[in-house]
Tab-separated table of C-alpha atoms and ligand atoms in Angstrom:
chain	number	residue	atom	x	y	z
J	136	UNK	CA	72.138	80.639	86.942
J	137	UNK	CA	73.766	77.436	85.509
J	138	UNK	CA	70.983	74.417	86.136
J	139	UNK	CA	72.777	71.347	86.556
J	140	UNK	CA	72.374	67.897	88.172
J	141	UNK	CA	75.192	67.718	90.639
J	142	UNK	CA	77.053	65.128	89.597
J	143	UNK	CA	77.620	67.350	86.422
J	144	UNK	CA	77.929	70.335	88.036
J	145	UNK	CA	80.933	69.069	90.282
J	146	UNK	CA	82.582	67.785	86.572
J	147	UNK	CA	81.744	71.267	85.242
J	148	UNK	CA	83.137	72.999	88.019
J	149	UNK	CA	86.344	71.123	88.079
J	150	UNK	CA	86.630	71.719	84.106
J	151	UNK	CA	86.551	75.474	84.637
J	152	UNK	CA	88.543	75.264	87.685
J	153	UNK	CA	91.146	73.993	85.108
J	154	UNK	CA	90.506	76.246	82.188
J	155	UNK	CA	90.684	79.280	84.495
J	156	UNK	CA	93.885	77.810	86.105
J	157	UNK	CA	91.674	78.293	88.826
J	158	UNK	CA	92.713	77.015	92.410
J	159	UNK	CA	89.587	76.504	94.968
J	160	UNK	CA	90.080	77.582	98.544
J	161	UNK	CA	87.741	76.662	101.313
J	162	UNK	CA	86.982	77.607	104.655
J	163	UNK	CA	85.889	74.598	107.062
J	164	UNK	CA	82.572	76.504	107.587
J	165	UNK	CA	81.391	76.009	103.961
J	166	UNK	CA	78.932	73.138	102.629
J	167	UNK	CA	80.115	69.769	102.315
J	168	UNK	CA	79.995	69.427	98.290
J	169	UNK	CA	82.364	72.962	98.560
J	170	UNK	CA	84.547	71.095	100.939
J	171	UNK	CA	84.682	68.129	98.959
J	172	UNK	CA	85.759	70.032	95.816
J	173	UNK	CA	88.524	72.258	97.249
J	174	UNK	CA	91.800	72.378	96.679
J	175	UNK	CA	92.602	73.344	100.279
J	176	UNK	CA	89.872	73.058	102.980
J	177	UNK	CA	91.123	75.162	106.693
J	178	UNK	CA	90.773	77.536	108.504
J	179	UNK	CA	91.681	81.501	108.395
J	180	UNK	CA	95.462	81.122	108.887
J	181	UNK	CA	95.960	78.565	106.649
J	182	UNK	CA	93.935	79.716	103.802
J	183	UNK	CA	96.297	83.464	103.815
J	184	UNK	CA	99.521	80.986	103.758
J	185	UNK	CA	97.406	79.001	100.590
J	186	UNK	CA	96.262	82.158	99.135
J	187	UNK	CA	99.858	83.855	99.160
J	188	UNK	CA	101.703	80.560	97.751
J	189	UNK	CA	99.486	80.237	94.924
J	190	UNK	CA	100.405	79.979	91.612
J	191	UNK	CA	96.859	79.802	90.060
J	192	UNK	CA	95.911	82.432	88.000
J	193	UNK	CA	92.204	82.712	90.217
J	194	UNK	CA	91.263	82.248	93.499
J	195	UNK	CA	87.923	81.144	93.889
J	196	UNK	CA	87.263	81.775	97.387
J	197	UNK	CA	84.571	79.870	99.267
J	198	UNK	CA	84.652	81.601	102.466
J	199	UNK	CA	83.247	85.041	103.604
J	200	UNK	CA	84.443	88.451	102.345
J	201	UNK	CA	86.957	89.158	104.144
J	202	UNK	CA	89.083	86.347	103.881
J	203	UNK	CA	88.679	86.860	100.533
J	204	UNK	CA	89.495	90.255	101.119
J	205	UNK	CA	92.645	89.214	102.742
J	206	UNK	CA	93.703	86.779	99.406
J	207	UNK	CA	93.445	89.815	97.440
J	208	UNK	CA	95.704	91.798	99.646
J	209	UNK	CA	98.521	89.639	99.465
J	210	UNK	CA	98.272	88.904	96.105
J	211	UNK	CA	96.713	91.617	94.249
J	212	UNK	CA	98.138	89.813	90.729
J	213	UNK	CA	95.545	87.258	90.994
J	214	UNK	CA	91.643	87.216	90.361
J	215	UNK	CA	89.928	86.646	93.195
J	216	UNK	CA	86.650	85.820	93.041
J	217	UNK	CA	83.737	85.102	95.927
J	218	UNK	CA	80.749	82.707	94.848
J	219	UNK	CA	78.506	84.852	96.802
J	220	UNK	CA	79.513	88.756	97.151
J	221	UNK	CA	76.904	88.969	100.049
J	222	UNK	CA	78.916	86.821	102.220
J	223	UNK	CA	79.786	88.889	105.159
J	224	UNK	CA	80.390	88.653	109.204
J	225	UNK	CA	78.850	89.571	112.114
J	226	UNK	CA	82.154	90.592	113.785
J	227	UNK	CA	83.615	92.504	110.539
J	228	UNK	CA	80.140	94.143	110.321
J	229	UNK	CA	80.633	94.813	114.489
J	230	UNK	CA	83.480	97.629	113.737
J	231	UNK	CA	82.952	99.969	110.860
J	232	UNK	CA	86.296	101.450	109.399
J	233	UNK	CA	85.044	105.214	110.633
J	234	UNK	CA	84.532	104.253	114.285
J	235	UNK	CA	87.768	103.013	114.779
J	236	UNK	CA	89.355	105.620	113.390
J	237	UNK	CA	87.474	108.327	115.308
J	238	UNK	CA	87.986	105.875	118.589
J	239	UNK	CA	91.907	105.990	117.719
J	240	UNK	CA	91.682	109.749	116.916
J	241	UNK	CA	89.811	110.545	120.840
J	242	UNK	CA	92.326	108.175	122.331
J	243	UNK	CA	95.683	109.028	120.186
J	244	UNK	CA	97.521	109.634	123.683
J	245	UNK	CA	97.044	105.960	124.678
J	246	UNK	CA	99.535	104.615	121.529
J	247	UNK	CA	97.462	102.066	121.056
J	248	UNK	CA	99.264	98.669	119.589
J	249	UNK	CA	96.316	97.521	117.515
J	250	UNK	CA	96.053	94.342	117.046
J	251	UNK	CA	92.928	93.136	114.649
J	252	UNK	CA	91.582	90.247	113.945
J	253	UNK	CA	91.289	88.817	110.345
J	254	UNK	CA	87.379	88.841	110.565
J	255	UNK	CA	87.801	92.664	109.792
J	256	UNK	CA	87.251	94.932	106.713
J	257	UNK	CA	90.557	96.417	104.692
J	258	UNK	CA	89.641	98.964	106.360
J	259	UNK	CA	90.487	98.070	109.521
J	260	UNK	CA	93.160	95.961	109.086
J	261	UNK	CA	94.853	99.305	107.614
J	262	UNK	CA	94.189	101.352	110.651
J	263	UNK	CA	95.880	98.262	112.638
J	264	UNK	CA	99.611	97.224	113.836
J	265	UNK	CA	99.150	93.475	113.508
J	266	UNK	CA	96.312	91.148	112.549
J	267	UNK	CA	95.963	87.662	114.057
J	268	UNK	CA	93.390	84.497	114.052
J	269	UNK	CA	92.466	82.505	116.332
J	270	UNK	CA	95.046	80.071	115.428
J	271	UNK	CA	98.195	82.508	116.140
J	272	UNK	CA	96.439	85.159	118.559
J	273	UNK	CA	98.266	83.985	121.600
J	274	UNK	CA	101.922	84.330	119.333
J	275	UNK	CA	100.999	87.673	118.128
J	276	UNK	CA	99.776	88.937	121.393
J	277	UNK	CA	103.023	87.574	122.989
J	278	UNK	CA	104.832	89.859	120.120
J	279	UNK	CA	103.356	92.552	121.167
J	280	UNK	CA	105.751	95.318	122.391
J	281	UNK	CA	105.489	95.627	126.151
J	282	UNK	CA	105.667	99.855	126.261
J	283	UNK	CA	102.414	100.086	124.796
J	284	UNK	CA	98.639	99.409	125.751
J	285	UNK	CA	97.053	96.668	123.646
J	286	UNK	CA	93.812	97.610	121.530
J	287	UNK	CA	92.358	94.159	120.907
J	288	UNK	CA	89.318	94.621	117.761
J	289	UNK	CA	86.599	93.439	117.346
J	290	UNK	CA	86.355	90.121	119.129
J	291	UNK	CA	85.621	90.767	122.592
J	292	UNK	CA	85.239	86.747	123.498
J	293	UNK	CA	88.663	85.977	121.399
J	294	UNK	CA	90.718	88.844	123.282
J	295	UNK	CA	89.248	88.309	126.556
J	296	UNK	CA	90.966	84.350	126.192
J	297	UNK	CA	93.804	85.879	124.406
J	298	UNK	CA	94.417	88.055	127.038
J	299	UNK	CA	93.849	84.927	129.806
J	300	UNK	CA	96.004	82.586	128.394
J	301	UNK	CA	99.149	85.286	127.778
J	302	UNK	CA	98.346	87.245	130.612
J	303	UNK	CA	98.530	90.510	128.807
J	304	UNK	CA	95.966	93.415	129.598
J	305	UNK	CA	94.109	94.712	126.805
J	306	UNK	CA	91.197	97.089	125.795
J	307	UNK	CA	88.297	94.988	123.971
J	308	UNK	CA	85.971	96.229	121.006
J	309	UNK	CA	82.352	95.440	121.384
J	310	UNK	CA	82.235	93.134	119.023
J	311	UNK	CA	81.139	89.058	118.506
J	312	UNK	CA	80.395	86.664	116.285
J	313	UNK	CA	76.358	85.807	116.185
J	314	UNK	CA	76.948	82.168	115.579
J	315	UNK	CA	79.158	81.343	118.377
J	316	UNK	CA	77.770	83.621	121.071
J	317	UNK	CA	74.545	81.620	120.514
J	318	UNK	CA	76.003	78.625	122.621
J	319	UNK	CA	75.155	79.278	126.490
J	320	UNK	CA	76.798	77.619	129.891
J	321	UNK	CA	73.035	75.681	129.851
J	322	UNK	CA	72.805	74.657	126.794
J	323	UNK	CA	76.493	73.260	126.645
J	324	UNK	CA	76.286	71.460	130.418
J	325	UNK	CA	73.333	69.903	128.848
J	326	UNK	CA	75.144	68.159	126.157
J	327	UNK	CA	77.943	67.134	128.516
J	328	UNK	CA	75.002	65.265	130.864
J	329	UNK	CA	74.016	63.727	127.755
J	330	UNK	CA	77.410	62.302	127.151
J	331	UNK	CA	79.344	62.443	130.016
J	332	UNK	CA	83.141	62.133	129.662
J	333	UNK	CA	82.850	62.651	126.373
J	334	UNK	CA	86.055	65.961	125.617
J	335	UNK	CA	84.586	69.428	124.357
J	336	UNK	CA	86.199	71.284	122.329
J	337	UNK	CA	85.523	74.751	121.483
J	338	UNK	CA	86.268	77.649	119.373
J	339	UNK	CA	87.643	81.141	121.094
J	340	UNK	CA	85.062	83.075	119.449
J	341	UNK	CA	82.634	81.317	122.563
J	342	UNK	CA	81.419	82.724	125.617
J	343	UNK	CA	83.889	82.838	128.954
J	344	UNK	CA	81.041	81.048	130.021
J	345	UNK	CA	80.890	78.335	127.376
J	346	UNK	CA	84.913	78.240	126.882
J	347	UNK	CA	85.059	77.511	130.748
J	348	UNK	CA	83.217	74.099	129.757
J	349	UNK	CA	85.382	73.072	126.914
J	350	UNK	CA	88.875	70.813	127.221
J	351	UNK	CA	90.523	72.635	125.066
J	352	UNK	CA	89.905	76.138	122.774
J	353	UNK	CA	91.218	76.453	119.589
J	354	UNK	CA	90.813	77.073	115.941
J	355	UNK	CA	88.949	74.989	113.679
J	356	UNK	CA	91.907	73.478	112.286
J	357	UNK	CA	93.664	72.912	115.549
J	358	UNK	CA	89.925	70.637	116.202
J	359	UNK	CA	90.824	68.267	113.883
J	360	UNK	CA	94.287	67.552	115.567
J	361	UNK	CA	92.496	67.541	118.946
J	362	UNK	CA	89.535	64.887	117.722
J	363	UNK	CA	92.168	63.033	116.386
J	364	UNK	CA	94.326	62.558	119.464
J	365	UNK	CA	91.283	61.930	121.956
J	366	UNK	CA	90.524	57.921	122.706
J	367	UNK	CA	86.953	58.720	123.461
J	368	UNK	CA	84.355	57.777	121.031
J	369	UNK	CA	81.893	61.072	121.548
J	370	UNK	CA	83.576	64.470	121.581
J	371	UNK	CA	81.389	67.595	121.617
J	372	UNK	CA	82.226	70.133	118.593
J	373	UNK	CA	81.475	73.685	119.973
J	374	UNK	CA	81.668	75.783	116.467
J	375	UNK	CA	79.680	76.217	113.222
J	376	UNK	CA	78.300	72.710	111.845
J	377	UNK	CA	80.190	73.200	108.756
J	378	UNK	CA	83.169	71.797	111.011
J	379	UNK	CA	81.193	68.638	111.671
J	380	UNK	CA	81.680	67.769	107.770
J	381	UNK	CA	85.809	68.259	107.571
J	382	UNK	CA	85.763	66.665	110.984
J	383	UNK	CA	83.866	63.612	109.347
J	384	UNK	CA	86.050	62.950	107.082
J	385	UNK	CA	89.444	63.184	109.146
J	386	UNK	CA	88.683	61.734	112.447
J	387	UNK	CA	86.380	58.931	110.931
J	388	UNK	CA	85.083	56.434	113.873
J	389	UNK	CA	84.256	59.262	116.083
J	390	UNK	CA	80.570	59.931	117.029
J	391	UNK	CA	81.006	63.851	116.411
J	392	UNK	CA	78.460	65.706	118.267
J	393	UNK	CA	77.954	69.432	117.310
J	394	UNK	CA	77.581	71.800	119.996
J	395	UNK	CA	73.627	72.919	120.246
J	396	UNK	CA	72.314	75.962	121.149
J	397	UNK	CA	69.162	77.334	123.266
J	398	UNK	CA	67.439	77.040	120.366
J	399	UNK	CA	68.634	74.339	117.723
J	400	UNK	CA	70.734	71.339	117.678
J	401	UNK	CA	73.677	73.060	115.871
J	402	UNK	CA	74.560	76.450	115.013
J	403	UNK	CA	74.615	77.655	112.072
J	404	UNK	CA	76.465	81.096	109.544
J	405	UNK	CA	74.381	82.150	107.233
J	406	UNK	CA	76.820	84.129	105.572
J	407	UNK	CA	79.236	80.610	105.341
J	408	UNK	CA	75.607	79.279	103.895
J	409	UNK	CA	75.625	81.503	100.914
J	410	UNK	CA	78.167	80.127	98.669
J	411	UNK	CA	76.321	77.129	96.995
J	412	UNK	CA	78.022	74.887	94.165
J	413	UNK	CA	76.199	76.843	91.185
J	414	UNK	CA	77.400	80.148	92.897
J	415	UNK	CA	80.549	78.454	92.643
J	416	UNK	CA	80.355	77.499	89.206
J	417	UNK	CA	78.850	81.022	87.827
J	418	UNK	CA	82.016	83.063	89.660
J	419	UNK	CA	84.636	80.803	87.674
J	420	UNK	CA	82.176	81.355	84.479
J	421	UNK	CA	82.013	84.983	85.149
J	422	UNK	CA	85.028	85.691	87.285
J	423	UNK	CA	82.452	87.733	88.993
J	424	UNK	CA	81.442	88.945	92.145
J	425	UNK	CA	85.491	89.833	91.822
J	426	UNK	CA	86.877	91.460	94.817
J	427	UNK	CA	88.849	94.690	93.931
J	428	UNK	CA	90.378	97.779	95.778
J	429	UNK	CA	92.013	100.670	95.969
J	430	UNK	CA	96.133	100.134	95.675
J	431	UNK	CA	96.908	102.453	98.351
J	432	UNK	CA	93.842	101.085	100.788
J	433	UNK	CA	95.379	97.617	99.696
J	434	UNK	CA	98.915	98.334	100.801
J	435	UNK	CA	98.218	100.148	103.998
J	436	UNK	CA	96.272	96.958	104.741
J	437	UNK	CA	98.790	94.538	103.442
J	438	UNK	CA	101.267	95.377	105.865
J	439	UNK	CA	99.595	93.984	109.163
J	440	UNK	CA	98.755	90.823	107.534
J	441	UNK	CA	102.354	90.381	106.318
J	442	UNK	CA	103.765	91.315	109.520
J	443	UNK	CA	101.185	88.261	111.230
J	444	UNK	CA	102.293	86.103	108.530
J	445	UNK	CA	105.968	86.605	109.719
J	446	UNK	CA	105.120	86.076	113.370
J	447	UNK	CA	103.128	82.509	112.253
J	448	UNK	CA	106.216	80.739	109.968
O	112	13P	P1	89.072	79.967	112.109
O	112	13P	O1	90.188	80.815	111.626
O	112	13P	O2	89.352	79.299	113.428
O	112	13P	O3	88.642	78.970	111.076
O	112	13P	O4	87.813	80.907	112.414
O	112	13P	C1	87.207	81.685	111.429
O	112	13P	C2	85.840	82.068	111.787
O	112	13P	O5	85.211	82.852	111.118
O	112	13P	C3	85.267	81.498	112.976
O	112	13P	O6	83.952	81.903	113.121
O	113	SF4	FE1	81.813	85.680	111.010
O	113	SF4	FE2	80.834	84.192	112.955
O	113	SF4	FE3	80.281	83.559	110.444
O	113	SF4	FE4	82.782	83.201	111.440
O	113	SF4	S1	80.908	82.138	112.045
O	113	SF4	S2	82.237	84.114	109.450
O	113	SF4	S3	82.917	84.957	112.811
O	113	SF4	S4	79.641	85.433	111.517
């Protein structure tokens, strides 16, 4: 691993980043010297728009796997590489390719309309109709075709508002996201008595519990347009910290407070955590860990991501 102070390293990684004709993507999760570096900083939906327009010969991916995952899908000519290769996801880790499958096999009367969220293996996303994120769920729920039950994987807490706010009915998978299910109706309300009046906002992947608190639910990018609208000087951030730094830097003024937990005064992904700026600057060295599949896995999977992208222009 490359030892540098980090001042150099940022000048070392922006010297690759232009001998590799190298782009750097960044989800709003990741460390603020990764933010601060990127090309594009946003959240899931707008990276897959980034990631398909590129004309970059690599994308180095600071996010988890999957969206990486996703770059590679829909544009398999590029290198795509992932500073950490361990970066993964509690919800994509919450549905394992095989138990769908057999679930859809036992249940193959129903017709389910799959619709899967991006925080989902290849896998998945093959076996599905449509993919969404939490910043077009409510559109591509609304898409949905009316003659056919809805099979809504693997974020029980996003489909159960999805389904709220569109009014469809749905099946849920089991699944959640360990960083945002750690924020609880207590230790929310007790943040709001410490500020009062100040606007939450908070991210779908919450609690009905927790979302019931918040002004308005949304993706991370759709927080920055909300922070930036409100006239209050506090507003509560209910998401990963990481958001706190992006938030910083758009909405400056503000007095940004990050939703805390039971336990701690923010939450926390480790898997967002892992990418680190050497990390960064070894995979444009290396152009490993490089994220590669099968062709046919790839295409199956492609098609449910294009079809979302349609439904989001
Ligand atoms: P966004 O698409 O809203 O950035 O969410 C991604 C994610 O992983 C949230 O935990
Ligand atoms: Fe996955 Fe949750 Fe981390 Fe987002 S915050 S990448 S949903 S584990």
């Amino acid at each position: 691993m490359v030892q540098l102070a980090s001042t150099d390293l940022r000048e070392e990684i922006l010297a690759l980043k232009e001998e590799r004709n190298a782009v750097i993507l960044a989800h709003n999760y990741q460390i603020g010297p990764i933010q601060d570096i990127a090309d594009y900083v946003g959240d899931s939906l707008g990276l897959s728009f980034r990631a398909r327009e590129t004309e970059a010969e690599v994308i180095a991916f600071c996010g988890v796997h999957f969206m990486a995952e996703t770059a590679k899908i829909i544009n398999p000519q590029k290198t795509v590489v992932l500073p950490d290769k361990d970066a993964g996801c509690s919800l994509e880790e919450s549905c394992p390719v095989d138990e769908l499958d057999a679930f859809l096999k036992e249940n193959v009367e129903k017709n389910y309309y799959v619709i899967s969220y991006i925080n989902s293996s290849a896998g998945v996303k093959a076996l599905s109709d449509v993919i969404c994120t939490s910043g077009n769920a409510v559109k591509i729920v609304e898409s949905a075709p009316e003659d056919r039950p809805i099979l809504f994987v693997p974020d029980q807490n996003l489909g159960e508002w999805v389904a709220a706010q569109t009014g469809r009915k749905m099946d849920f998978w089991q699944g959640n996201c360990y960083v945002h299910v750690e924020f609880t109706r207590d230790s929310i309300s007790r943040i709001k008595g410490e500020y009062p009046g100040a606007p939450v906002v908070a991210h779908p992947e919450c609690t009905t519990a927790v979302r019931l608190l918040a002004d308005e639910v949304c993706s991370t990018e759709k927080m920055v347009n909300f922070c930036r609208e409100q006239t209050a000087d506090n507003i509560i951030v209910v998401t990963e910290a990481g958001m706190l730094h992006r938030l910083q830097k758009e909405v400056p003024g503000k007095n940004l407070i990050p939703g805390p937990t039971d336990r701690c005064a923010c939450s926390e992904c480790r898997y967002m955590k892992m990418n680190t700026m050497e990390k960064l600057y070894s995979c444009l060295d290396k152009l490993e860990p490089e994220i590669t599949m099968d062709e046919e896995l790839r295409k199956r999977a492609e098609a449910p991501i294009l079809r979302m992208l349609e439904l989001s222009e």
